[in-house]
Short mmCIF file of C-alpha atoms in Angstrom, two decimals:
data_model
loop_
_atom_site.label_atom_id
_atom_site.label_comp_id
_atom_site.label_asym_id
_atom_site.label_seq_id
_atom_site.Cartn_x
_atom_site.Cartn_y
_atom_site.Cartn_z
CA MET A 927 -5.12 -64.29 44.71
CA SER A 928 -5.68 -65.53 41.16
CA ALA A 929 -6.84 -68.96 40.07
CA ALA A 930 -3.46 -69.52 38.44
CA GLU A 931 -1.70 -69.11 41.77
CA LEU A 932 -3.78 -71.78 43.50
CA GLN A 933 -2.80 -75.45 43.62
CA PRO A 934 -5.92 -77.50 42.85
CA ASN A 935 -4.97 -80.56 44.91
CA ALA A 936 -3.75 -78.67 48.00
CA GLN A 937 -5.52 -78.42 51.33
CA MET A 938 -8.01 -75.55 51.40
CA LEU A 939 -6.45 -74.17 54.59
CA GLU A 940 -3.15 -74.96 56.28
CA MET A 941 -2.09 -73.27 59.50
CA SER A 942 1.39 -74.18 60.73
CA HIS A 943 2.68 -73.33 64.25
CA VAL A 944 0.44 -70.26 64.48
CA SER A 945 0.70 -68.11 67.62
CA HIS A 946 -0.90 -64.77 68.48
CA ARG A 947 -0.89 -62.45 71.49
CA TYR A 948 -3.02 -59.40 72.29
CA ARG A 949 -1.29 -56.63 74.23
CA ASP A 950 -2.96 -55.48 77.45
CA GLY A 951 -2.22 -51.84 76.73
CA PRO A 952 0.59 -49.27 76.52
CA GLY A 953 3.41 -50.15 78.89
CA ARG A 954 1.66 -53.29 80.19
CA GLY A 955 3.52 -55.86 78.14
CA ALA A 956 1.95 -58.82 76.39
CA ALA A 957 -0.95 -60.93 77.62
CA ALA A 958 -0.99 -64.71 77.56
CA ALA A 959 -1.09 -66.21 74.07
CA ALA A 960 -4.60 -66.17 72.60
CA VAL A 961 -3.38 -68.81 70.14
CA ASP A 962 -0.35 -70.89 71.07
CA ASP A 963 1.48 -72.98 68.44
CA VAL A 964 -1.59 -74.26 66.59
CA SER A 965 -1.33 -76.36 63.44
CA LEU A 966 -4.28 -77.70 61.45
CA GLU A 967 -5.47 -78.47 57.93
CA VAL A 968 -8.89 -78.30 56.28
CA GLY A 969 -9.53 -80.40 53.20
CA PRO A 970 -11.86 -79.85 50.24
CA ASP A 971 -15.58 -80.17 51.08
CA GLU A 972 -14.71 -80.60 54.78
CA VAL A 973 -16.50 -78.91 57.67
CA LEU A 974 -14.07 -78.38 60.56
CA CYS A 975 -15.48 -77.03 63.83
CA LEU A 976 -13.29 -75.02 66.18
CA LEU A 977 -14.89 -75.85 69.53
CA GLY A 978 -14.10 -74.66 73.02
CA PRO A 979 -15.04 -72.39 75.92
CA SER A 980 -15.07 -68.60 75.66
CA GLY A 981 -11.57 -67.14 75.48
CA CYS A 982 -9.85 -70.31 74.25
CA GLY A 983 -8.64 -68.69 70.99
CA LYS A 984 -11.02 -70.15 68.42
CA SER A 985 -12.31 -66.80 67.08
CA THR A 986 -8.76 -65.42 66.98
CA LEU A 987 -7.70 -68.42 64.89
CA LEU A 988 -10.56 -67.76 62.48
CA ARG A 989 -9.68 -64.06 62.19
CA LEU A 990 -6.07 -64.97 61.45
CA ALA A 991 -7.20 -67.31 58.67
CA ALA A 992 -9.42 -64.57 57.23
CA GLY A 993 -6.69 -61.92 57.37
CA LEU A 994 -8.62 -59.78 59.87
CA GLU A 995 -5.68 -60.05 62.29
CA ARG A 996 -2.05 -59.79 61.20
CA LEU A 997 -0.19 -63.03 61.78
CA GLN A 998 2.60 -62.75 64.37
CA GLU A 999 4.14 -66.24 64.26
CA GLY A 1000 3.74 -69.24 61.99
CA ARG A 1001 2.44 -69.65 58.45
CA ILE A 1002 -0.97 -69.72 56.76
CA ARG A 1003 -1.62 -71.19 53.31
CA LEU A 1004 -4.81 -71.20 51.22
CA ARG A 1005 -5.01 -73.81 48.44
CA GLY A 1006 -1.22 -74.14 48.57
CA LEU A 1007 -0.53 -70.40 48.36
CA THR A 1008 1.20 -68.80 51.35
CA VAL A 1009 -0.92 -65.81 52.43
CA ALA A 1010 0.81 -65.02 55.73
CA ASP A 1011 4.37 -65.76 56.87
CA PRO A 1012 6.03 -63.09 59.04
CA ALA A 1013 9.43 -64.79 58.75
CA SER A 1014 9.35 -64.28 54.97
CA GLY A 1015 7.56 -60.92 55.02
CA ILE A 1016 4.49 -62.34 53.26
CA TRP A 1017 1.07 -60.84 54.01
CA LEU A 1018 -2.02 -61.02 51.82
CA PRO A 1019 -4.83 -58.73 53.07
CA ALA A 1020 -8.32 -60.07 53.79
CA GLU A 1021 -9.92 -58.69 50.62
CA ARG A 1022 -7.49 -60.69 48.45
CA ARG A 1023 -7.90 -64.04 50.20
CA LYS A 1024 -11.22 -64.82 48.49
CA VAL A 1025 -12.81 -66.49 51.51
CA GLY A 1026 -16.46 -66.30 52.57
CA LEU A 1027 -17.16 -64.79 55.99
CA VAL A 1028 -20.28 -65.20 58.16
CA PHE A 1029 -20.49 -63.82 61.69
CA GLN A 1030 -23.05 -63.88 64.52
CA ASP A 1031 -24.38 -60.51 63.31
CA SER A 1032 -25.69 -61.01 59.76
CA ALA A 1033 -24.70 -57.39 58.84
CA LEU A 1034 -26.97 -57.23 55.79
CA PHE A 1035 -27.19 -54.04 53.73
CA PRO A 1036 -30.45 -52.40 54.89
CA HIS A 1037 -30.95 -50.44 51.65
CA LEU A 1038 -30.85 -53.60 49.49
CA ASN A 1039 -33.52 -56.25 49.30
CA VAL A 1040 -32.68 -59.94 49.83
CA LEU A 1041 -31.86 -60.53 46.17
CA GLY A 1042 -29.66 -57.43 46.08
CA ASN A 1043 -27.80 -58.51 49.22
CA VAL A 1044 -27.03 -61.97 47.82
CA ALA A 1045 -25.99 -60.63 44.41
CA PHE A 1046 -23.83 -57.85 45.88
CA GLY A 1047 -20.48 -59.64 45.46
CA LEU A 1048 -21.20 -60.86 41.93
CA ASP A 1049 -20.42 -57.63 40.08
CA ARG A 1050 -18.11 -59.45 37.63
CA LEU A 1051 -21.03 -61.44 36.24
CA LYS A 1052 -23.60 -60.23 33.75
CA PRO A 1053 -26.85 -59.03 35.39
CA ALA A 1054 -28.87 -62.06 34.27
CA GLU A 1055 -26.22 -64.46 35.57
CA ARG A 1056 -25.97 -62.58 38.86
CA GLU A 1057 -29.70 -62.91 39.41
CA ARG A 1058 -29.71 -66.58 38.41
CA ARG A 1059 -26.92 -67.39 40.87
CA ALA A 1060 -28.54 -65.41 43.71
CA ARG A 1061 -31.97 -66.97 43.16
CA ALA A 1062 -30.49 -70.48 43.09
CA LEU A 1063 -28.92 -69.95 46.52
CA LEU A 1064 -32.13 -68.47 47.92
CA GLU A 1065 -33.98 -71.54 46.65
CA GLN A 1066 -31.52 -73.87 48.42
CA LEU A 1067 -32.05 -71.99 51.68
CA HIS A 1068 -35.86 -71.85 51.39
CA LEU A 1069 -35.85 -68.07 50.86
CA ALA A 1070 -36.98 -67.76 47.24
CA GLU A 1071 -40.26 -66.06 48.19
CA TYR A 1072 -38.38 -63.33 50.08
CA ALA A 1073 -36.23 -62.16 47.17
CA ARG A 1074 -37.86 -58.70 47.07
CA VAL A 1075 -38.17 -58.31 50.84
CA PHE A 1076 -35.84 -56.02 52.83
CA PRO A 1077 -33.73 -57.26 55.79
CA HIS A 1078 -35.78 -55.51 58.49
CA GLN A 1079 -38.81 -57.51 57.36
CA LEU A 1080 -37.09 -60.86 58.01
CA SER A 1081 -36.75 -62.97 61.14
CA GLY A 1082 -33.33 -63.53 62.69
CA GLY A 1083 -33.03 -66.98 61.16
CA GLN A 1084 -33.97 -65.69 57.72
CA GLN A 1085 -31.42 -62.88 57.98
CA GLN A 1086 -28.71 -65.37 58.90
CA ARG A 1087 -29.54 -67.57 55.92
CA VAL A 1088 -29.40 -64.51 53.62
CA ALA A 1089 -25.96 -63.69 55.05
CA LEU A 1090 -24.83 -67.24 54.30
CA ALA A 1091 -26.19 -67.02 50.74
CA ARG A 1092 -24.34 -63.72 50.23
CA ALA A 1093 -21.08 -65.28 51.44
CA LEU A 1094 -21.53 -68.37 49.25
CA ALA A 1095 -22.56 -66.47 46.10
CA PRO A 1096 -18.98 -65.86 44.81
CA ALA A 1097 -18.30 -69.62 45.29
CA PRO A 1098 -15.36 -69.20 47.70
CA PRO A 1099 -13.20 -72.30 48.16
CA LEU A 1100 -13.24 -71.65 51.93
CA MET A 1101 -16.04 -70.46 54.24
CA LEU A 1102 -15.19 -69.05 57.69
CA MET A 1103 -18.11 -68.84 60.13
CA ASP A 1104 -17.91 -67.40 63.66
CA GLU A 1105 -20.81 -68.43 65.97
CA PRO A 1106 -23.33 -67.86 63.14
CA PHE A 1107 -26.26 -69.45 65.02
CA ALA A 1108 -25.61 -68.15 68.55
CA SER A 1109 -28.26 -65.42 68.45
CA LEU A 1110 -31.07 -67.76 67.36
CA ASP A 1111 -33.51 -69.46 69.70
CA THR A 1112 -33.22 -73.22 70.20
CA SER A 1113 -35.89 -74.45 67.76
CA LEU A 1114 -34.91 -72.00 65.03
CA ARG A 1115 -31.21 -72.79 65.50
CA SER A 1116 -31.81 -76.48 64.73
CA GLN A 1117 -33.70 -75.67 61.53
CA VAL A 1118 -31.17 -73.12 60.28
CA ARG A 1119 -28.20 -75.38 61.08
CA ASP A 1120 -29.76 -78.16 59.03
CA ASP A 1121 -30.40 -75.86 56.05
CA VAL A 1122 -26.90 -74.41 56.26
CA LEU A 1123 -25.18 -77.80 56.44
CA HIS A 1124 -26.99 -79.06 53.33
CA THR A 1125 -26.12 -75.87 51.45
CA LEU A 1126 -22.45 -75.99 52.46
CA LYS A 1127 -22.14 -79.59 51.33
CA ALA A 1128 -23.89 -78.81 48.04
CA SER A 1129 -21.58 -75.84 47.42
CA GLY A 1130 -18.37 -77.86 47.74
CA SER A 1131 -16.76 -75.14 49.89
CA ALA A 1132 -14.51 -76.17 52.74
CA THR A 1133 -15.75 -74.64 56.01
CA VAL A 1134 -14.30 -73.63 59.35
CA LEU A 1135 -17.06 -73.08 61.91
CA VAL A 1136 -16.41 -71.56 65.34
CA THR A 1137 -18.78 -72.62 68.12
CA HIS A 1138 -18.87 -73.12 71.88
CA ASP A 1139 -21.80 -75.56 71.59
CA PRO A 1140 -20.69 -79.24 71.60
CA GLU A 1141 -24.02 -80.44 70.19
CA GLU A 1142 -23.68 -78.03 67.28
CA ALA A 1143 -20.15 -79.25 66.58
CA LEU A 1144 -21.23 -82.91 66.69
CA PHE A 1145 -24.04 -82.16 64.21
CA MET A 1146 -22.14 -79.91 61.78
CA ALA A 1147 -18.57 -81.20 61.73
CA ASP A 1148 -16.68 -83.76 59.71
CA ARG A 1149 -13.87 -83.10 62.21
CA ILE A 1150 -13.72 -81.16 65.47
CA ALA A 1151 -10.71 -79.30 66.89
CA LEU A 1152 -11.35 -78.82 70.61
CA MET A 1153 -9.38 -75.90 72.04
CA GLN A 1154 -8.32 -74.94 75.56
CA ALA A 1155 -6.16 -71.95 76.54
CA GLY A 1156 -5.02 -71.24 72.99
CA ARG A 1157 -4.10 -74.80 72.05
CA ILE A 1158 -5.82 -77.68 70.30
CA VAL A 1159 -6.35 -80.40 72.90
CA GLN A 1160 -7.75 -83.01 70.49
CA ILE A 1161 -8.69 -83.05 66.83
CA GLY A 1162 -10.63 -85.79 65.09
CA THR A 1163 -14.06 -86.95 64.00
CA PRO A 1164 -17.05 -86.32 66.28
CA GLU A 1165 -17.05 -90.03 67.15
CA GLN A 1166 -13.37 -89.92 68.14
CA LEU A 1167 -13.77 -86.96 70.48
CA TYR A 1168 -16.99 -88.25 72.01
CA CYS A 1169 -16.04 -91.91 72.38
CA LYS A 1170 -12.25 -91.68 72.72
CA PRO A 1171 -11.42 -88.46 74.61
CA VAL A 1172 -7.72 -88.00 75.34
CA ASN A 1173 -8.30 -86.47 78.78
CA ARG A 1174 -11.03 -85.52 81.24
CA PHE A 1175 -11.37 -81.98 79.81
CA VAL A 1176 -12.40 -83.43 76.45
CA ALA A 1177 -14.72 -85.98 78.06
CA ARG A 1178 -16.40 -83.37 80.28
CA PHE A 1179 -16.81 -80.84 77.48
CA PHE A 1180 -19.35 -83.03 75.74
CA GLY A 1181 -21.73 -83.28 78.66
CA GLU A 1182 -22.41 -84.46 82.17
CA LEU A 1183 -20.34 -87.31 83.62
CA ASN A 1184 -20.66 -89.60 86.60
CA GLU A 1185 -17.33 -90.02 88.39
CA LEU A 1186 -16.26 -92.96 90.52
CA PRO A 1187 -12.89 -93.28 92.28
CA GLY A 1188 -11.00 -96.55 92.02
CA ARG A 1189 -7.70 -98.38 91.92
CA VAL A 1190 -6.27 -100.56 89.16
CA GLU A 1191 -6.10 -104.23 90.16
CA GLY A 1192 -5.30 -106.86 87.59
CA GLY A 1193 -5.71 -104.39 84.73
CA ALA A 1194 -9.23 -103.34 85.75
CA VAL A 1195 -11.08 -101.12 88.21
CA ARG A 1196 -13.85 -102.47 90.42
CA THR A 1197 -16.95 -100.27 90.39
CA PRO A 1198 -20.49 -100.64 91.77
CA LEU A 1199 -21.55 -101.42 88.20
CA GLY A 1200 -18.93 -104.11 87.61
CA PRO A 1201 -15.28 -104.19 86.55
CA VAL A 1202 -14.00 -101.66 84.02
CA ALA A 1203 -10.87 -102.35 81.95
CA ALA A 1204 -8.03 -99.87 82.53
CA PRO A 1205 -5.48 -100.42 79.76
CA GLY A 1206 -2.39 -98.23 79.97
CA HIS A 1207 -2.71 -97.56 83.69
CA PRO A 1208 -0.11 -99.09 86.04
CA GLU A 1209 -1.08 -101.68 88.61
CA GLY A 1210 -2.21 -100.05 91.86
CA ALA A 1211 -2.71 -96.60 90.32
CA SER A 1212 -5.46 -94.37 91.68
CA VAL A 1213 -7.85 -93.51 88.86
CA SER A 1214 -11.20 -91.91 88.15
CA VAL A 1215 -13.82 -93.83 86.18
CA LEU A 1216 -15.99 -91.41 84.17
CA LEU A 1217 -19.37 -92.65 82.95
CA ARG A 1218 -21.63 -90.80 80.57
CA PRO A 1219 -25.23 -90.94 81.86
CA GLU A 1220 -26.31 -92.69 78.66
CA ALA A 1221 -23.76 -95.46 79.40
CA VAL A 1222 -25.81 -96.65 82.38
CA ARG A 1223 -28.35 -99.28 81.36
CA ILE A 1224 -31.25 -99.96 83.69
CA VAL A 1225 -33.42 -103.04 84.20
CA ARG A 1226 -36.26 -102.88 86.73
CA ILE A 1227 -36.51 -105.81 89.13
CA ARG A 1228 -39.03 -106.76 91.80
CA GLU A 1229 -36.59 -106.69 94.69
CA ALA A 1230 -32.87 -106.58 95.35
CA ALA A 1231 -30.47 -107.80 97.97
CA ALA A 1232 -29.68 -105.49 100.84
CA GLY A 1233 -27.61 -102.57 99.59
CA GLY A 1234 -28.78 -103.07 96.00
CA SER A 1235 -29.27 -100.28 93.48
CA HIS A 1236 -32.52 -98.33 93.51
CA VAL A 1237 -34.11 -95.20 92.05
CA LEU A 1238 -34.03 -91.95 94.01
CA ALA A 1239 -35.93 -89.77 91.51
CA SER A 1240 -36.96 -89.59 87.84
CA ARG A 1241 -37.42 -86.53 85.64
CA LEU A 1242 -38.65 -86.19 82.06
CA LEU A 1243 -36.38 -83.87 80.08
CA GLY A 1244 -38.06 -84.06 76.68
CA ARG A 1245 -36.11 -86.40 74.42
CA TYR A 1246 -34.91 -88.49 77.36
CA SER A 1247 -35.61 -89.23 81.00
CA LEU A 1248 -33.07 -88.55 83.74
CA ILE A 1249 -32.98 -91.15 86.48
CA HIS A 1250 -31.16 -90.44 89.75
CA LEU A 1251 -29.77 -93.69 91.16
CA CYS A 1252 -28.33 -94.87 94.45
CA VAL A 1253 -25.69 -97.61 94.16
CA HIS A 1254 -23.28 -99.28 96.59
CA ASP A 1255 -19.85 -100.81 96.13
CA GLU A 1256 -18.59 -104.06 97.64
CA ASP A 1257 -17.59 -102.25 100.84
CA GLY A 1258 -21.02 -100.68 101.29
CA ARG A 1259 -20.03 -97.17 100.23
CA GLU A 1260 -22.91 -95.26 98.65
CA TYR A 1261 -22.74 -93.38 95.35
CA HIS A 1262 -25.32 -91.32 93.49
CA LEU A 1263 -25.36 -91.60 89.69
CA HIS A 1264 -27.39 -90.13 86.85
CA ALA A 1265 -28.66 -92.19 83.93
CA HIS A 1266 -30.20 -90.92 80.69
CA VAL A 1267 -32.68 -93.24 78.99
CA PRO A 1268 -34.55 -92.43 75.75
CA GLY A 1269 -38.21 -91.49 75.82
CA VAL A 1270 -40.57 -91.49 78.79
CA GLN A 1271 -39.25 -93.87 81.42
CA LEU A 1272 -40.03 -92.72 84.95
CA PRO A 1273 -39.57 -95.46 87.54
CA ALA A 1274 -40.88 -94.53 90.97
CA PRO A 1275 -38.58 -93.64 93.88
CA GLY A 1276 -37.46 -96.80 95.61
CA GLN A 1277 -37.77 -98.96 92.48
CA CYS A 1278 -35.11 -101.69 92.58
CA VAL A 1279 -32.94 -101.92 89.49
CA GLU A 1280 -30.04 -103.86 88.05
CA LEU A 1281 -27.40 -101.84 86.20
CA ALA A 1282 -25.01 -102.54 83.33
CA LEU A 1283 -22.56 -100.41 81.36
CA ASP A 1284 -22.01 -99.54 77.73
CA GLU A 1285 -18.21 -99.56 77.92
CA SER A 1286 -17.86 -97.37 74.80
CA GLN A 1287 -19.04 -94.50 77.03
CA VAL A 1288 -16.78 -95.30 80.00
CA PHE A 1289 -13.37 -93.63 80.41
CA VAL A 1290 -10.55 -94.15 82.88
CA PHE A 1291 -8.11 -91.34 83.67
CA PRO A 1292 -5.53 -90.78 86.43
CA ALA A 1293 -7.11 -89.44 89.60
CA GLU A 1294 -6.92 -85.67 89.93
CA ALA A 1295 -4.52 -84.39 92.56
CA ALA A 1296 -6.23 -83.28 95.76
CA ALA A 1297 -6.51 -79.53 96.23
CA VAL A 1298 -3.96 -78.12 98.65
#
């Protein structure tokens, strides 16, 4: 793929109606589609996260974009150049796609030091320029002092940052990253993610990042494509997926939810925490009201009327406190809810409270059918 072939104003990656199946084995036919009619685009400087549970097809989609799997259906374009289109007999192998690849295993060359690993793909440059480029990337990733160190002498987080520097060194227009932080412990993962995001943005490369961690996607992504069973369920900004989920799968994927049954009356649903608007749902429809724990706002009061809301238990979970609440509806039915409040707030069991809702974190969906 030469620079002359690329269209400078095109999307960095375009995947159109891409599908892929893995065969179960000789004589066993084809398995369900790992990727099923997926279309997406990634723009310049954009970080797109492919998010979803294990087996949803996100890594397969990445491998198809990289050319590590042969495309079966659909079309893939890089910077306006078609690199895979079975209908037209077009196939550009991985080594000619000029994309950067980073996987969960850093796969560094053990016989090369850190500087040698980063400079490995820069053989077209003069030696002095190769070293300058490699050292600049190591500086960005806080690894300059390890330039002469060998991979086995580094921590896991350091190795992963070296792998990123090596992938970025040739200045690829597109970076493809498959669960690159999954093997790191929690505190190290946060630090490395932050370093990597700053470096990606400084490089100008577009990025596709595969992850199963919703918090990671919210932190890293300009847009998120949430996948389920080989398809994209919703694609948009982190705020759109978190605050405007299209269905309960999307809402639940981003964390715990309280669920209250209800019925639409006059365009709203009555709940123990007050009425909730239900636009788009027909009058009389059975619905589920889903509340994020952080949507529940708590005010302590001295005493409440009979059947009022009160605290069952409180637990400190680090950045926030979890409060287990008992509430009652107008008919006296009891419900248990969880609330998340920032910092250390641990009301005692039995504490009377008044509750309100942040409606930006409240969602109404049709009630799920009862199991047969």
